[in-house]
Amino acid sequence: MEKKATSPAPAPKPAAAATKGKGGLNPALVIPLLFAIALCVYIFVLGAPEHFKDGDHEKGPIDGDYYGIVYKGGPIVPILMTCFLIVLTFTIERLITLNKASGSGSIDAFVRKVRSLLDKNQIEEAIKECDKQKGSVGNVIKAGLLKYKQLTTETALDKEQKLAALQKEIEEATTLELPMLQKNLTIIATLAGASTLLALLGTVIGMIKAFAALGTSGSPDSAALATGISEALINTALGIGTSAIATISYAYLNSRVDDLTYSIDEIGMSLQSNFAAHY
């Protein structure tokens, strides 16, 4: 005699939710490429002969030529340039991804619309709104609504078990979406601190050269002293600038992710409350 299943089959996950988490730029490929670009810019653009007196790097940059001045910042400069390019690239990539995840129209308006439909127990209409929204919030709530719809006809579970199953479905759908939203944010956060440390390293190297010029026997080498101080200040400026941009970028992008997560939690709670009230 065949036994009937006593637990409901899981509602199908939105296809977009399962695949978006794997999207985005691959840091293992992007970072080496950006380093190669920064190195080429440093050697062939900043270090071009026309930026130096008589085309000789040893004679120093032409007065007022900032390309040559930055080039004299030393070997830490291309690394700092790479950090800046990484922050810029992944910030743009995250902005594009989060805009897609926000879906069409206003998130707040979507939340209000779905909550209104839930209050009227219009589940099918709410599912249609999720299809129109086409974002991460819509994907998660659609998974919850499909489970909601399935549980309304389920007789093998009591009310508490149904609420637990509904909550689990929303949590699983959210787990599928969050990696896509948070991907590469760690890199930006890391560079916010690492850029400052790299700048400090460049500053120390420059100051070592400056003090070495002061310590020469006889009269100090004023040119070497100026070069060392210039190298220190160039690295400081590049590192602090990159760190500031990375910090602001991370804070803004992280707040965008938090807003989406809050919207998901808000509708998820409304969905569970509605189910508890009607069933």
PDB file of C-alpha atoms in Angstrom:
ATOM      1  CA  MET A   1       0.000   0.000   0.000  1.00  0.00           C
ATOM      2  CA  GLU A   2       1.465   3.355  -1.031  1.00  0.00           C
ATOM      3  CA  LYS A   3       2.064   6.042   1.571  1.00  0.00           C
ATOM      4  CA  LYS A   4       1.041   9.556   0.788  1.00  0.00           C
ATOM      5  CA  ALA A   5       3.487  12.364   1.423  1.00  0.00           C
ATOM      6  CA  THR A   6       2.761  14.157   4.678  1.00  0.00           C
ATOM      7  CA  SER A   7       4.785  17.277   3.977  1.00  0.00           C
ATOM      8  CA  PRO A   8       4.208  19.806   1.224  1.00  0.00           C
ATOM      9  CA  ALA A   9       6.606  19.945  -1.698  1.00  0.00           C
ATOM     10  CA  PRO A  10       8.702  23.104  -1.700  1.00  0.00           C
ATOM     11  CA  ALA A  11       7.471  25.922  -3.875  1.00  0.00           C
ATOM     12  CA  PRO A  12       9.571  26.486  -6.995  1.00  0.00           C
ATOM     13  CA  LYS A  13      12.289  29.078  -6.608  1.00  0.00           C
ATOM     14  CA  PRO A  14      12.365  32.017  -8.985  1.00  0.00           C
ATOM     15  CA  ALA A  15      14.802  31.226 -11.788  1.00  0.00           C
ATOM     16  CA  ALA A  16      16.388  34.662 -11.534  1.00  0.00           C
ATOM     17  CA  ALA A  17      17.153  34.180  -7.862  1.00  0.00           C
ATOM     18  CA  ALA A  18      19.072  30.987  -8.518  1.00  0.00           C
ATOM     19  CA  THR A  19      21.268  32.445 -11.206  1.00  0.00           C
ATOM     20  CA  LYS A  20      21.868  36.041 -10.138  1.00  0.00           C
ATOM     21  CA  GLY A  21      24.004  34.989  -7.184  1.00  0.00           C
ATOM     22  CA  LYS A  22      26.569  33.683  -9.664  1.00  0.00           C
ATOM     23  CA  GLY A  23      26.652  36.938 -11.606  1.00  0.00           C
ATOM     24  CA  GLY A  24      28.939  39.924 -11.332  1.00  0.00           C
ATOM     25  CA  LEU A  25      32.589  40.439 -12.178  1.00  0.00           C
ATOM     26  CA  ASN A  26      35.135  37.778 -11.243  1.00  0.00           C
ATOM     27  CA  PRO A  27      37.836  39.409  -9.049  1.00  0.00           C
ATOM     28  CA  ALA A  28      40.400  36.733  -9.977  1.00  0.00           C
ATOM     29  CA  LEU A  29      40.255  37.929 -13.585  1.00  0.00           C
ATOM     30  CA  VAL A  30      39.498  41.618 -13.120  1.00  0.00           C
ATOM     31  CA  ILE A  31      42.190  42.520 -10.562  1.00  0.00           C
ATOM     32  CA  PRO A  32      45.200  41.237 -12.598  1.00  0.00           C
ATOM     33  CA  LEU A  33      43.784  42.979 -15.668  1.00  0.00           C
ATOM     34  CA  LEU A  34      43.448  46.271 -13.796  1.00  0.00           C
ATOM     35  CA  PHE A  35      46.987  45.922 -12.459  1.00  0.00           C
ATOM     36  CA  ALA A  36      48.261  45.444 -16.023  1.00  0.00           C
ATOM     37  CA  ILE A  37      46.354  48.550 -17.128  1.00  0.00           C
ATOM     38  CA  ALA A  38      47.720  50.606 -14.216  1.00  0.00           C
ATOM     39  CA  LEU A  39      51.268  49.414 -14.926  1.00  0.00           C
ATOM     40  CA  CYS A  40      50.973  50.344 -18.607  1.00  0.00           C
ATOM     41  CA  VAL A  41      49.616  53.800 -17.702  1.00  0.00           C
ATOM     42  CA  TYR A  42      52.453  54.296 -15.219  1.00  0.00           C
ATOM     43  CA  ILE A  43      55.192  53.258 -17.667  1.00  0.00           C
ATOM     44  CA  PHE A  44      53.935  54.514 -21.025  1.00  0.00           C
ATOM     45  CA  VAL A  45      51.763  57.513 -20.088  1.00  0.00           C
ATOM     46  CA  LEU A  46      53.125  58.967 -16.854  1.00  0.00           C
ATOM     47  CA  GLY A  47      56.672  57.888 -17.689  1.00  0.00           C
ATOM     48  CA  ALA A  48      56.666  59.090 -21.295  1.00  0.00           C
ATOM     49  CA  PRO A  49      59.902  60.995 -22.176  1.00  0.00           C
ATOM     50  CA  GLU A  50      58.039  64.191 -23.086  1.00  0.00           C
ATOM     51  CA  HIS A  51      57.185  64.703 -19.411  1.00  0.00           C
ATOM     52  CA  PHE A  52      60.849  64.915 -18.355  1.00  0.00           C
ATOM     53  CA  LYS A  53      63.702  67.315 -18.943  1.00  0.00           C
ATOM     54  CA  ASP A  54      65.562  66.282 -22.102  1.00  0.00           C
ATOM     55  CA  GLY A  55      63.498  63.080 -22.019  1.00  0.00           C
ATOM     56  CA  ASP A  56      65.618  61.807 -19.106  1.00  0.00           C
ATOM     57  CA  HIS A  57      63.888  60.460 -15.986  1.00  0.00           C
ATOM     58  CA  GLU A  58      67.001  61.140 -13.914  1.00  0.00           C
ATOM     59  CA  LYS A  59      66.789  64.880 -14.622  1.00  0.00           C
ATOM     60  CA  GLY A  60      63.326  65.047 -13.175  1.00  0.00           C
ATOM     61  CA  PRO A  61      59.934  66.083 -14.563  1.00  0.00           C
ATOM     62  CA  ILE A  62      59.371  69.295 -16.468  1.00  0.00           C
ATOM     63  CA  ASP A  63      58.235  72.105 -14.181  1.00  0.00           C
ATOM     64  CA  GLY A  64      54.470  71.939 -13.715  1.00  0.00           C
ATOM     65  CA  ASP A  65      54.107  68.587 -15.533  1.00  0.00           C
ATOM     66  CA  TYR A  66      51.967  66.534 -13.181  1.00  0.00           C
ATOM     67  CA  TYR A  67      52.343  63.343 -15.230  1.00  0.00           C
ATOM     68  CA  GLY A  68      56.062  63.337 -14.559  1.00  0.00           C
ATOM     69  CA  ILE A  69      55.568  64.379 -10.937  1.00  0.00           C
ATOM     70  CA  VAL A  70      53.246  61.430 -10.259  1.00  0.00           C
ATOM     71  CA  TYR A  71      55.645  59.072 -12.065  1.00  0.00           C
ATOM     72  CA  LYS A  72      58.398  60.079  -9.652  1.00  0.00           C
ATOM     73  CA  GLY A  73      56.238  58.764  -6.833  1.00  0.00           C
ATOM     74  CA  GLY A  74      58.005  55.458  -7.260  1.00  0.00           C
ATOM     75  CA  PRO A  75      57.002  51.785  -7.548  1.00  0.00           C
ATOM     76  CA  ILE A  76      54.100  52.056  -5.083  1.00  0.00           C
ATOM     77  CA  VAL A  77      52.261  54.386  -7.484  1.00  0.00           C
ATOM     78  CA  PRO A  78      51.060  51.660  -9.943  1.00  0.00           C
ATOM     79  CA  ILE A  79      49.851  49.587  -6.987  1.00  0.00           C
ATOM     80  CA  LEU A  80      47.844  52.523  -5.646  1.00  0.00           C
ATOM     81  CA  MET A  81      46.536  53.199  -9.140  1.00  0.00           C
ATOM     82  CA  THR A  82      45.404  49.575  -9.278  1.00  0.00           C
ATOM     83  CA  CYS A  83      43.571  50.008  -5.973  1.00  0.00           C
ATOM     84  CA  PHE A  84      41.806  53.076  -7.341  1.00  0.00           C
ATOM     85  CA  LEU A  85      40.788  51.269 -10.545  1.00  0.00           C
ATOM     86  CA  ILE A  86      39.509  48.294  -8.530  1.00  0.00           C
ATOM     87  CA  VAL A  87      37.369  50.540  -6.320  1.00  0.00           C
ATOM     88  CA  LEU A  88      36.040  52.422  -9.346  1.00  0.00           C
ATOM     89  CA  THR A  89      35.302  49.255 -11.362  1.00  0.00           C
ATOM     90  CA  PHE A  90      33.531  47.360  -8.605  1.00  0.00           C
ATOM     91  CA  THR A  91      31.598  50.444  -7.486  1.00  0.00           C
ATOM     92  CA  ILE A  92      30.178  50.858 -10.985  1.00  0.00           C
ATOM     93  CA  GLU A  93      29.492  47.107 -11.219  1.00  0.00           C
ATOM     94  CA  ARG A  94      27.677  47.105  -7.850  1.00  0.00           C
ATOM     95  CA  LEU A  95      25.613  50.164  -8.802  1.00  0.00           C
ATOM     96  CA  ILE A  96      24.451  48.451 -11.999  1.00  0.00           C
ATOM     97  CA  THR A  97      23.675  45.221 -10.134  1.00  0.00           C
ATOM     98  CA  LEU A  98      21.779  46.943  -7.323  1.00  0.00           C
ATOM     99  CA  ASN A  99      19.775  49.008  -9.802  1.00  0.00           C
ATOM    100  CA  LYS A 100      18.704  45.785 -11.506  1.00  0.00           C
ATOM    101  CA  ALA A 101      17.973  44.189  -8.135  1.00  0.00           C
ATOM    102  CA  SER A 102      15.751  47.136  -7.207  1.00  0.00           C
ATOM    103  CA  GLY A 103      13.534  46.228 -10.153  1.00  0.00           C
ATOM    104  CA  SER A 104      11.194  48.554 -11.968  1.00  0.00           C
ATOM    105  CA  GLY A 105       9.476  51.403 -10.174  1.00  0.00           C
ATOM    106  CA  SER A 106       9.740  52.445  -6.541  1.00  0.00           C
ATOM    107  CA  ILE A 107      10.512  49.789  -3.933  1.00  0.00           C
ATOM    108  CA  ASP A 108       8.414  51.629  -1.349  1.00  0.00           C
ATOM    109  CA  ALA A 109       5.438  51.796  -3.708  1.00  0.00           C
ATOM    110  CA  PHE A 110       5.811  48.075  -4.448  1.00  0.00           C
ATOM    111  CA  VAL A 111       5.900  47.238  -0.742  1.00  0.00           C
ATOM    112  CA  ARG A 112       2.767  49.280  -0.077  1.00  0.00           C
ATOM    113  CA  LYS A 113       0.974  47.714  -3.041  1.00  0.00           C
ATOM    114  CA  VAL A 114       1.767  44.136  -2.012  1.00  0.00           C
ATOM    115  CA  ARG A 115       0.821  44.767   1.610  1.00  0.00           C
ATOM    116  CA  SER A 116      -2.479  46.252   0.463  1.00  0.00           C
ATOM    117  CA  LEU A 117      -3.199  43.198  -1.696  1.00  0.00           C
ATOM    118  CA  LEU A 118      -2.287  40.879   1.175  1.00  0.00           C
ATOM    119  CA  ASP A 119      -4.704  42.698   3.467  1.00  0.00           C
ATOM    120  CA  LYS A 120      -7.419  41.961   0.914  1.00  0.00           C
ATOM    121  CA  ASN A 121      -6.153  38.351   0.593  1.00  0.00           C
ATOM    122  CA  GLN A 122      -5.606  38.872  -3.153  1.00  0.00           C
ATOM    123  CA  ILE A 123      -2.693  36.454  -3.555  1.00  0.00           C
ATOM    124  CA  GLU A 124      -2.844  36.084  -7.343  1.00  0.00           C
ATOM    125  CA  GLU A 125      -2.771  39.852  -7.821  1.00  0.00           C
ATOM    126  CA  ALA A 126       0.208  40.090  -5.457  1.00  0.00           C
ATOM    127  CA  ILE A 127       2.075  37.462  -7.504  1.00  0.00           C
ATOM    128  CA  LYS A 128       1.421  39.488 -10.649  1.00  0.00           C
ATOM    129  CA  GLU A 129       2.866  42.579  -8.943  1.00  0.00           C
ATOM    130  CA  CYS A 130       6.014  40.574  -8.153  1.00  0.00           C
ATOM    131  CA  ASP A 131       6.309  39.621 -11.828  1.00  0.00           C
ATOM    132  CA  LYS A 132       6.045  43.291 -12.782  1.00  0.00           C
ATOM    133  CA  GLN A 133       8.631  44.353 -10.197  1.00  0.00           C
ATOM    134  CA  LYS A 134      11.373  42.075 -11.648  1.00  0.00           C
ATOM    135  CA  GLY A 135      13.799  42.665  -8.786  1.00  0.00           C
ATOM    136  CA  SER A 136      15.270  40.855  -5.798  1.00  0.00           C
ATOM    137  CA  VAL A 137      12.405  41.916  -3.538  1.00  0.00           C
ATOM    138  CA  GLY A 138       9.888  40.652  -6.085  1.00  0.00           C
ATOM    139  CA  ASN A 139      11.748  37.347  -6.486  1.00  0.00           C
ATOM    140  CA  VAL A 140      11.757  36.629  -2.755  1.00  0.00           C
ATOM    141  CA  ILE A 141       8.165  37.648  -2.151  1.00  0.00           C
ATOM    142  CA  LYS A 142       6.959  35.670  -5.154  1.00  0.00           C
ATOM    143  CA  ALA A 143       8.567  32.540  -3.691  1.00  0.00           C
ATOM    144  CA  GLY A 144       6.777  33.269  -0.415  1.00  0.00           C
ATOM    145  CA  LEU A 145       3.450  33.881  -2.141  1.00  0.00           C
ATOM    146  CA  LEU A 146       3.696  30.642  -4.092  1.00  0.00           C
ATOM    147  CA  LYS A 147       4.348  28.800  -0.843  1.00  0.00           C
ATOM    148  CA  TYR A 148       1.487  30.734   0.772  1.00  0.00           C
ATOM    149  CA  LYS A 149      -0.836  29.622  -2.013  1.00  0.00           C
ATOM    150  CA  GLN A 150       0.280  26.017  -1.655  1.00  0.00           C
ATOM    151  CA  LEU A 151      -0.166  25.965   2.115  1.00  0.00           C
ATOM    152  CA  THR A 152      -3.757  27.216   1.909  1.00  0.00           C
ATOM    153  CA  THR A 153      -4.766  23.818   0.488  1.00  0.00           C
ATOM    154  CA  GLU A 154      -2.449  21.739   2.678  1.00  0.00           C
ATOM    155  CA  THR A 155      -4.289  19.654   5.298  1.00  0.00           C
ATOM    156  CA  ALA A 156      -1.472  17.489   6.666  1.00  0.00           C
ATOM    157  CA  LEU A 157       0.112  20.344   8.664  1.00  0.00           C
ATOM    158  CA  ASP A 158      -1.243  22.388  11.539  1.00  0.00           C
ATOM    159  CA  LYS A 159      -1.165  26.203  11.609  1.00  0.00           C
ATOM    160  CA  GLU A 160       2.176  26.479  13.410  1.00  0.00           C
ATOM    161  CA  GLN A 161       3.841  24.077  10.975  1.00  0.00           C
ATOM    162  CA  LYS A 162       2.474  26.022   8.036  1.00  0.00           C
ATOM    163  CA  LEU A 163       3.793  29.304   9.425  1.00  0.00           C
ATOM    164  CA  ALA A 164       7.192  27.688   9.989  1.00  0.00           C
ATOM    165  CA  ALA A 165       7.213  26.345   6.425  1.00  0.00           C
ATOM    166  CA  LEU A 166       6.277  29.773   5.052  1.00  0.00           C
ATOM    167  CA  GLN A 167       9.005  31.495   7.069  1.00  0.00           C
ATOM    168  CA  LYS A 168      11.584  28.926   5.928  1.00  0.00           C
ATOM    169  CA  GLU A 169      10.608  29.460   2.287  1.00  0.00           C
ATOM    170  CA  ILE A 170      11.098  33.240   2.569  1.00  0.00           C
ATOM    171  CA  GLU A 171      14.438  32.777   4.340  1.00  0.00           C
ATOM    172  CA  GLU A 172      15.688  30.366   1.669  1.00  0.00           C
ATOM    173  CA  ALA A 173      14.657  32.714  -1.132  1.00  0.00           C
ATOM    174  CA  THR A 174      16.382  35.608   0.654  1.00  0.00           C
ATOM    175  CA  THR A 175      19.542  33.510   1.025  1.00  0.00           C
ATOM    176  CA  LEU A 176      19.591  33.000  -2.738  1.00  0.00           C
ATOM    177  CA  GLU A 177      19.392  36.741  -3.402  1.00  0.00           C
ATOM    178  CA  LEU A 178      21.761  38.180  -0.777  1.00  0.00           C
ATOM    179  CA  PRO A 179      25.047  36.815  -2.226  1.00  0.00           C
ATOM    180  CA  MET A 180      24.276  38.572  -5.503  1.00  0.00           C
ATOM    181  CA  LEU A 181      23.655  41.846  -3.660  1.00  0.00           C
ATOM    182  CA  GLN A 182      26.727  41.655  -1.410  1.00  0.00           C
ATOM    183  CA  LYS A 183      29.246  40.239  -3.869  1.00  0.00           C
ATOM    184  CA  ASN A 184      32.520  42.238  -4.183  1.00  0.00           C
ATOM    185  CA  LEU A 185      31.573  44.661  -1.382  1.00  0.00           C
ATOM    186  CA  THR A 186      34.247  43.028   0.775  1.00  0.00           C
ATOM    187  CA  ILE A 187      36.901  44.000  -1.775  1.00  0.00           C
ATOM    188  CA  ILE A 188      35.874  47.660  -1.621  1.00  0.00           C
ATOM    189  CA  ALA A 189      35.839  47.587   2.192  1.00  0.00           C
ATOM    190  CA  THR A 190      39.287  45.960   2.283  1.00  0.00           C
ATOM    191  CA  LEU A 191      40.795  48.545  -0.057  1.00  0.00           C
ATOM    192  CA  ALA A 192      39.449  51.356   2.130  1.00  0.00           C
ATOM    193  CA  GLY A 193      42.015  50.315   4.731  1.00  0.00           C
ATOM    194  CA  ALA A 194      44.669  48.716   2.534  1.00  0.00           C
ATOM    195  CA  SER A 195      45.091  51.845   0.392  1.00  0.00           C
ATOM    196  CA  THR A 196      46.040  53.864   3.456  1.00  0.00           C
ATOM    197  CA  LEU A 197      48.616  51.275   4.487  1.00  0.00           C
ATOM    198  CA  LEU A 198      50.107  51.179   0.985  1.00  0.00           C
ATOM    199  CA  ALA A 199      50.257  54.956   0.997  1.00  0.00           C
ATOM    200  CA  LEU A 200      52.053  54.826   4.335  1.00  0.00           C
ATOM    201  CA  LEU A 201      54.549  52.357   2.860  1.00  0.00           C
ATOM    202  CA  GLY A 202      55.208  54.696  -0.070  1.00  0.00           C
ATOM    203  CA  THR A 203      55.533  57.626   2.320  1.00  0.00           C
ATOM    204  CA  VAL A 204      58.075  55.788   4.448  1.00  0.00           C
ATOM    205  CA  ILE A 205      60.120  54.791   1.399  1.00  0.00           C
ATOM    206  CA  GLY A 206      60.119  58.404   0.207  1.00  0.00           C
ATOM    207  CA  MET A 207      61.179  59.718   3.612  1.00  0.00           C
ATOM    208  CA  ILE A 208      63.968  57.131   3.803  1.00  0.00           C
ATOM    209  CA  LYS A 209      65.319  58.492   0.527  1.00  0.00           C
ATOM    210  CA  ALA A 210      64.968  62.063   1.791  1.00  0.00           C
ATOM    211  CA  PHE A 211      66.870  61.402   5.018  1.00  0.00           C
ATOM    212  CA  ALA A 212      69.472  59.412   3.107  1.00  0.00           C
ATOM    213  CA  ALA A 213      70.107  62.551   1.036  1.00  0.00           C
ATOM    214  CA  LEU A 214      70.521  64.572   4.227  1.00  0.00           C
ATOM    215  CA  GLY A 215      72.953  62.051   5.613  1.00  0.00           C
ATOM    216  CA  THR A 216      75.445  62.201   2.765  1.00  0.00           C
ATOM    217  CA  SER A 217      78.893  63.423   3.579  1.00  0.00           C
ATOM    218  CA  GLY A 218      79.559  67.037   2.708  1.00  0.00           C
ATOM    219  CA  SER A 219      76.665  69.208   1.547  1.00  0.00           C
ATOM    220  CA  PRO A 220      73.244  67.458   1.396  1.00  0.00           C
ATOM    221  CA  ASP A 221      71.936  66.505  -2.051  1.00  0.00           C
ATOM    222  CA  SER A 222      69.052  68.953  -2.360  1.00  0.00           C
ATOM    223  CA  ALA A 223      67.720  67.291  -5.520  1.00  0.00           C
ATOM    224  CA  ALA A 224      67.619  63.856  -3.877  1.00  0.00           C
ATOM    225  CA  LEU A 225      66.034  65.394  -0.778  1.00  0.00           C
ATOM    226  CA  ALA A 226      63.288  67.035  -2.832  1.00  0.00           C
ATOM    227  CA  THR A 227      62.730  63.802  -4.800  1.00  0.00           C
ATOM    228  CA  GLY A 228      62.317  61.762  -1.624  1.00  0.00           C
ATOM    229  CA  ILE A 229      59.850  64.208  -0.076  1.00  0.00           C
ATOM    230  CA  SER A 230      57.926  64.442  -3.351  1.00  0.00           C
ATOM    231  CA  GLU A 231      57.676  60.636  -3.572  1.00  0.00           C
ATOM    232  CA  ALA A 232      56.373  60.478  -0.008  1.00  0.00           C
ATOM    233  CA  LEU A 233      53.691  63.121  -0.576  1.00  0.00           C
ATOM    234  CA  ILE A 234      52.545  61.665  -3.928  1.00  0.00           C
ATOM    235  CA  ASN A 235      51.980  58.239  -2.361  1.00  0.00           C
ATOM    236  CA  THR A 236      50.201  59.823   0.583  1.00  0.00           C
ATOM    237  CA  ALA A 237      47.837  61.747  -1.676  1.00  0.00           C
ATOM    238  CA  LEU A 238      47.019  58.753  -3.902  1.00  0.00           C
ATOM    239  CA  GLY A 239      46.449  56.425  -0.957  1.00  0.00           C
ATOM    240  CA  ILE A 240      44.285  58.792   1.078  1.00  0.00           C
ATOM    241  CA  GLY A 241      42.224  59.708  -2.001  1.00  0.00           C
ATOM    242  CA  THR A 242      41.620  56.060  -2.900  1.00  0.00           C
ATOM    243  CA  SER A 243      40.790  55.181   0.706  1.00  0.00           C
ATOM    244  CA  ALA A 244      38.276  58.027   0.970  1.00  0.00           C
ATOM    245  CA  ILE A 245      36.517  57.005  -2.247  1.00  0.00           C
ATOM    246  CA  ALA A 246      36.425  53.340  -1.161  1.00  0.00           C
ATOM    247  CA  THR A 247      34.998  54.224   2.259  1.00  0.00           C
ATOM    248  CA  ILE A 248      32.234  56.399   0.802  1.00  0.00           C
ATOM    249  CA  SER A 249      31.471  53.827  -1.892  1.00  0.00           C
ATOM    250  CA  TYR A 250      31.192  50.949   0.584  1.00  0.00           C
ATOM    251  CA  ALA A 251      28.980  52.916   2.963  1.00  0.00           C
ATOM    252  CA  TYR A 252      26.588  53.911   0.168  1.00  0.00           C
ATOM    253  CA  LEU A 253      26.422  50.476  -1.464  1.00  0.00           C
ATOM    254  CA  ASN A 254      25.975  48.728   1.873  1.00  0.00           C
ATOM    255  CA  SER A 255      23.083  51.059   2.719  1.00  0.00           C
ATOM    256  CA  ARG A 256      21.450  50.146  -0.609  1.00  0.00           C
ATOM    257  CA  VAL A 257      21.714  46.441   0.263  1.00  0.00           C
ATOM    258  CA  ASP A 258      20.278  47.115   3.735  1.00  0.00           C
ATOM    259  CA  ASP A 259      17.317  48.959   2.193  1.00  0.00           C
ATOM    260  CA  LEU A 260      16.521  46.002  -0.067  1.00  0.00           C
ATOM    261  CA  THR A 261      16.890  43.548   2.808  1.00  0.00           C
ATOM    262  CA  TYR A 262      14.620  45.667   5.014  1.00  0.00           C
ATOM    263  CA  SER A 263      11.958  45.733   2.287  1.00  0.00           C
ATOM    264  CA  ILE A 264      12.137  41.938   1.983  1.00  0.00           C
ATOM    265  CA  ASP A 265      11.806  41.519   5.751  1.00  0.00           C
ATOM    266  CA  GLU A 266       8.905  43.972   5.890  1.00  0.00           C
ATOM    267  CA  ILE A 267       6.806  42.174   3.280  1.00  0.00           C
ATOM    268  CA  GLY A 268       7.861  38.786   4.649  1.00  0.00           C
ATOM    269  CA  MET A 269       6.465  39.690   8.067  1.00  0.00           C
ATOM    270  CA  SER A 270       3.278  40.989   6.455  1.00  0.00           C
ATOM    271  CA  LEU A 271       2.937  37.731   4.527  1.00  0.00           C
ATOM    272  CA  GLN A 272       3.235  35.630   7.678  1.00  0.00           C
ATOM    273  CA  SER A 273       0.874  37.880   9.637  1.00  0.00           C
ATOM    274  CA  ASN A 274      -1.688  37.720   6.844  1.00  0.00           C
ATOM    275  CA  PHE A 275      -1.504  33.935   6.702  1.00  0.00           C
ATOM    276  CA  ALA A 276      -1.919  33.685  10.479  1.00  0.00           C
ATOM    277  CA  ALA A 277      -4.974  35.938  10.341  1.00  0.00           C
ATOM    278  CA  HIS A 278      -6.740  34.154   7.464  1.00  0.00           C
ATOM    279  CA  TYR A 279      -5.768  30.532   8.025  1.00  0.00           C
TER     280      TYR A 279
END
